mmCIF file of C-alpha atoms in Angstrom:
data_model
loop_
_atom_site.group_PDB
_atom_site.id
_atom_site.type_symbol
_atom_site.label_atom_id
_atom_site.label_comp_id
_atom_site.label_asym_id
_atom_site.label_seq_id
_atom_site.Cartn_x
_atom_site.Cartn_y
_atom_site.Cartn_z
ATOM 1 C CA VAL A 1 0.000 0.000 0.000
ATOM 2 C CA ARG A 2 1.377 3.392 -1.003
ATOM 3 C CA PRO A 3 0.783 6.633 0.888
ATOM 4 C CA SER A 4 -2.764 7.922 0.762
ATOM 5 C CA LEU A 5 -3.951 10.415 -1.817
ATOM 6 C CA LEU A 6 -6.074 13.260 -0.524
ATOM 7 C CA ALA A 7 -8.676 14.907 -2.690
ATOM 8 C CA PHE A 8 -8.294 18.646 -3.163
ATOM 9 C CA GLU A 9 -10.790 20.735 -1.270
ATOM 10 C CA GLY A 10 -12.546 23.184 -3.504
ATOM 11 C CA SER A 11 -14.639 23.156 -6.621
ATOM 12 C CA VAL A 12 -13.946 23.357 -10.330
ATOM 13 C CA ALA A 13 -15.990 25.687 -12.534
ATOM 14 C CA GLY A 14 -16.038 25.458 -16.308
ATOM 15 C CA GLU A 15 -14.779 21.896 -16.646
ATOM 16 C CA THR A 16 -15.710 19.635 -19.566
ATOM 17 C CA ALA A 17 -16.203 15.879 -19.869
ATOM 18 C CA GLY A 18 -13.300 13.556 -20.695
ATOM 19 C CA LEU A 19 -9.527 13.825 -20.477
ATOM 20 C CA ARG A 20 -7.398 16.272 -22.487
ATOM 21 C CA ALA A 21 -5.191 14.510 -25.018
ATOM 22 C CA ARG A 22 -1.835 15.456 -26.547
ATOM 23 C CA TYR A 23 -0.360 13.224 -29.264
ATOM 24 C CA TYR A 24 3.273 13.004 -30.359
ATOM 25 C CA ALA A 25 5.015 11.292 -33.277
ATOM 26 C CA VAL A 26 7.864 9.097 -31.985
ATOM 27 C CA THR A 27 10.037 6.573 -33.800
ATOM 28 C CA GLY A 28 11.979 3.677 -32.309
ATOM 29 C CA ALA A 29 10.846 4.320 -28.738
ATOM 30 C CA THR A 30 11.609 1.590 -26.199
ATOM 31 C CA THR A 31 10.499 3.615 -23.164
ATOM 32 C CA LEU A 32 8.292 6.619 -22.569
ATOM 33 C CA PRO A 33 9.817 9.708 -24.165
ATOM 34 C CA ASP A 34 10.656 12.944 -22.359
ATOM 35 C CA PHE A 35 7.455 14.745 -23.301
ATOM 36 C CA ASP A 36 8.937 18.111 -22.260
ATOM 37 C CA THR A 37 11.312 17.932 -25.259
ATOM 38 C CA LEU A 38 8.608 17.069 -27.822
ATOM 39 C CA THR A 39 6.035 19.111 -29.699
ATOM 40 C CA PRO A 40 2.607 17.508 -30.048
ATOM 41 C CA TYR A 41 1.171 17.097 -33.548
ATOM 42 C CA GLN A 42 -2.323 17.138 -32.058
ATOM 43 C CA PHE A 43 -3.274 19.070 -28.933
ATOM 44 C CA GLY A 44 -6.448 20.184 -27.263
ATOM 45 C CA GLY A 45 -8.779 17.314 -28.069
ATOM 46 C CA THR A 46 -10.437 15.134 -25.478
ATOM 47 C CA VAL A 47 -11.144 11.434 -25.047
ATOM 48 C CA ALA A 48 -14.208 10.258 -23.131
ATOM 49 C CA SER A 49 -12.287 7.500 -21.345
ATOM 50 C CA LEU A 50 -9.191 5.323 -21.650
ATOM 51 C CA ALA A 51 -10.784 2.058 -22.722
ATOM 52 C CA TYR A 52 -8.894 1.135 -25.898
ATOM 53 C CA THR A 53 -8.659 -2.588 -26.583
ATOM 54 C CA SER A 54 -5.585 -4.041 -28.262
ATOM 55 C CA THR A 55 -5.706 -3.319 -31.984
ATOM 56 C CA SER A 56 -3.512 -2.983 -35.049
ATOM 57 C CA GLY A 57 -5.644 -0.023 -36.150
ATOM 58 C CA VAL A 58 -5.743 3.593 -34.996
ATOM 59 C CA CYS A 59 -4.084 3.883 -31.619
ATOM 60 C CA VAL A 60 -5.762 5.566 -28.595
ATOM 61 C CA GLY A 61 -7.554 8.207 -30.653
ATOM 62 C CA SER A 62 -4.308 9.477 -32.198
ATOM 63 C CA GLY A 63 -5.143 9.028 -35.877
ATOM 64 C CA ARG A 64 -1.974 6.856 -36.185
ATOM 65 C CA SER A 65 -1.485 3.100 -35.937
ATOM 66 C CA ASP A 66 2.228 3.115 -35.003
ATOM 67 C CA ASN A 67 4.998 5.353 -33.626
ATOM 68 C CA VAL A 68 2.804 7.394 -31.324
ATOM 69 C CA ALA A 69 3.029 8.718 -27.778
ATOM 70 C CA ALA A 70 0.324 10.481 -25.804
ATOM 71 C CA VAL A 71 -0.413 12.291 -22.580
ATOM 72 C CA PHE A 72 -3.955 12.252 -21.187
ATOM 73 C CA GLU A 73 -4.804 14.455 -18.216
ATOM 74 C CA GLY A 74 -7.641 15.908 -16.233
ATOM 75 C CA TRP A 75 -9.678 15.062 -13.146
ATOM 76 C CA VAL A 76 -10.929 11.750 -11.805
ATOM 77 C CA THR A 77 -13.710 11.822 -9.224
ATOM 78 C CA VAL A 78 -13.456 9.040 -6.649
ATOM 79 C CA PRO A 79 -16.853 8.293 -5.086
ATOM 80 C CA THR A 80 -15.738 6.779 -1.749
ATOM 81 C CA SER A 81 -12.639 6.812 0.437
ATOM 82 C CA GLY A 82 -10.674 3.605 0.901
ATOM 83 C CA SER A 83 -8.029 1.334 -0.566
ATOM 84 C CA TRP A 84 -8.502 1.514 -4.329
ATOM 85 C CA VAL A 85 -6.706 -0.647 -6.883
ATOM 86 C CA TRP A 86 -5.569 1.555 -9.782
ATOM 87 C CA GLY A 87 -4.937 -0.617 -12.868
ATOM 88 C CA LEU A 88 -3.374 0.254 -16.196
ATOM 89 C CA GLY A 89 -3.240 -2.179 -19.108
ATOM 90 C CA SER A 90 -1.168 -1.259 -22.121
ATOM 91 C CA ASP A 91 0.691 -2.368 -25.217
ATOM 92 C CA ALA A 92 3.412 -0.951 -25.050
ATOM 93 C CA GLY A 93 4.544 1.378 -22.219
ATOM 94 C CA SER A 94 2.489 3.527 -19.892
ATOM 95 C CA GLN A 95 2.436 5.320 -16.554
ATOM 96 C CA ARG A 96 -0.426 6.493 -14.389
ATOM 97 C CA TRP A 97 0.025 9.545 -12.169
ATOM 98 C CA LEU A 98 -2.454 10.621 -9.518
ATOM 99 C CA ASP A 99 -2.123 13.985 -7.763
ATOM 100 C CA GLY A 100 1.444 14.279 -9.075
ATOM 101 C CA ARG A 101 2.525 10.879 -7.748
ATOM 102 C CA LEU A 102 3.509 7.929 -9.917
ATOM 103 C CA VAL A 103 0.985 5.208 -9.014
ATOM 104 C CA VAL A 104 1.515 2.658 -11.828
ATOM 105 C CA ASP A 105 4.802 2.386 -13.740
ATOM 106 C CA HIS A 106 4.229 0.104 -16.718
ATOM 107 C CA ASN A 107 7.026 1.483 -18.913
ATOM 108 C CA GLY A 108 8.996 -0.289 -21.647
ATOM 109 C CA LEU A 109 8.199 -2.438 -24.663
ATOM 110 C CA HIS A 110 5.811 -5.278 -23.854
ATOM 111 C CA SER A 111 2.697 -6.946 -25.188
ATOM 112 C CA TYR A 112 -0.696 -6.097 -23.732
ATOM 113 C CA ILE A 113 -0.693 -6.722 -19.986
ATOM 114 C CA GLU A 114 -2.046 -4.910 -16.916
ATOM 115 C CA LYS A 115 -0.219 -3.635 -13.837
ATOM 116 C CA GLY A 116 -1.806 -2.118 -10.777
ATOM 117 C CA ALA A 117 -1.245 -0.634 -7.346
ATOM 118 C CA THR A 118 -3.352 -0.365 -4.217
ATOM 119 C CA VAL A 119 -3.533 3.164 -2.815
ATOM 120 C CA TYR A 120 -5.677 4.601 -0.046
ATOM 121 C CA THR A 121 -7.559 7.348 -1.869
ATOM 122 C CA GLU A 122 -9.904 9.919 -0.363
ATOM 123 C CA ALA A 123 -13.305 10.511 -1.928
ATOM 124 C CA GLY A 124 -13.358 13.557 -4.201
ATOM 125 C CA ARG A 125 -11.573 14.997 -7.204
ATOM 126 C CA HIS A 126 -7.959 14.097 -8.046
ATOM 127 C CA PHE A 127 -5.646 15.250 -10.831
ATOM 128 C CA ILE A 128 -4.816 12.336 -13.145
ATOM 129 C CA GLN A 129 -2.259 11.973 -15.908
ATOM 130 C CA VAL A 130 -1.613 8.914 -18.084
ATOM 131 C CA ARG A 131 1.483 8.768 -20.282
ATOM 132 C CA TYR A 132 1.631 6.249 -23.107
ATOM 133 C CA PHE A 133 3.730 5.176 -26.089
ATOM 134 C CA GLU A 134 3.504 2.570 -28.839
ATOM 135 C CA ASP A 135 6.250 1.698 -31.302
ATOM 136 C CA THR A 136 4.983 -0.784 -33.891
ATOM 137 C CA GLY A 137 2.469 -3.622 -33.826
ATOM 138 C CA ASN A 138 -0.673 -3.686 -31.745
ATOM 139 C CA CYS A 139 -1.562 -0.917 -29.341
ATOM 140 C CA GLY A 140 -4.010 -0.639 -26.494
ATOM 141 C CA LEU A 141 -4.607 1.290 -23.291
ATOM 142 C CA LEU A 142 -7.132 0.468 -20.567
ATOM 143 C CA MET A 143 -7.468 2.399 -17.307
ATOM 144 C CA ARG A 144 -9.304 0.471 -14.605
ATOM 145 C CA TRP A 145 -10.086 0.849 -10.929
ATOM 146 C CA LYS A 146 -11.324 -1.406 -8.167
ATOM 147 C CA PRO A 147 -13.172 0.306 -5.336
ATOM 148 C CA PRO A 148 -12.992 -1.058 -1.800
ATOM 149 C CA GLY A 149 -15.067 -4.263 -1.768
ATOM 150 C CA GLY A 150 -15.911 -3.953 -5.465
ATOM 151 C CA ALA A 151 -14.853 -5.422 -8.778
ATOM 152 C CA LYS A 152 -12.170 -4.077 -11.101
ATOM 153 C CA VAL A 153 -13.843 -2.219 -13.977
ATOM 154 C CA PRO A 154 -12.845 0.425 -16.541
ATOM 155 C CA VAL A 155 -12.895 3.918 -15.028
ATOM 156 C CA PRO A 156 -16.245 5.246 -16.288
ATOM 157 C CA ALA A 157 -16.375 8.317 -18.493
ATOM 158 C CA SER A 158 -18.700 9.905 -15.914
ATOM 159 C CA ALA A 159 -15.756 10.036 -13.445
ATOM 160 C CA LEU A 160 -13.435 11.918 -15.857
ATOM 161 C CA SER A 161 -13.294 15.627 -16.669
ATOM 162 C CA ASN A 162 -10.786 18.335 -17.548
ATOM 163 C CA GLY A 163 -10.169 22.043 -17.504
ATOM 164 C CA GLY A 164 -11.919 24.659 -15.483
ATOM 165 C CA ALA A 165 -10.775 26.953 -12.698
ATOM 166 C CA ILE A 166 -10.277 25.788 -9.114
ATOM 167 C CA TYR A 167 -12.021 27.706 -6.325
ATOM 168 C CA ASP A 168 -11.629 27.291 -2.552
#
């Protein structure tokens, strides 16, 4: 069990549904790139959720089937406090950050598989960021959670949002 994650106290006005998406062209990647050194070819769009099954087609909403990296970010609203399992399945590498902390490190070239971590998480809104890359072959990205006493399921689109201004 990792340290607990506390929800921020305040409200967000002007947010929209889904996670913001930035897409990058990368070639020959074997690990997640340093996104700070790259310029996205597509920026500002949103995805409703991260529930992309493994495919040889268009990868995670990017418009590309290979040589792509992406950053998805926004808010996730956790309905109850407790020990949550935060899962991330991907082909190839990915990371899941929650409130600025690395929760799932699933980096490197690999076929589709899921990794997860159990973290005590307070009910409320948390900043989430998912980093992803795919070199060649199939791609896929699935973000799941398991609430205390519940079953592991994809994080529903209704729990994801982005943007807005934070008020105390």
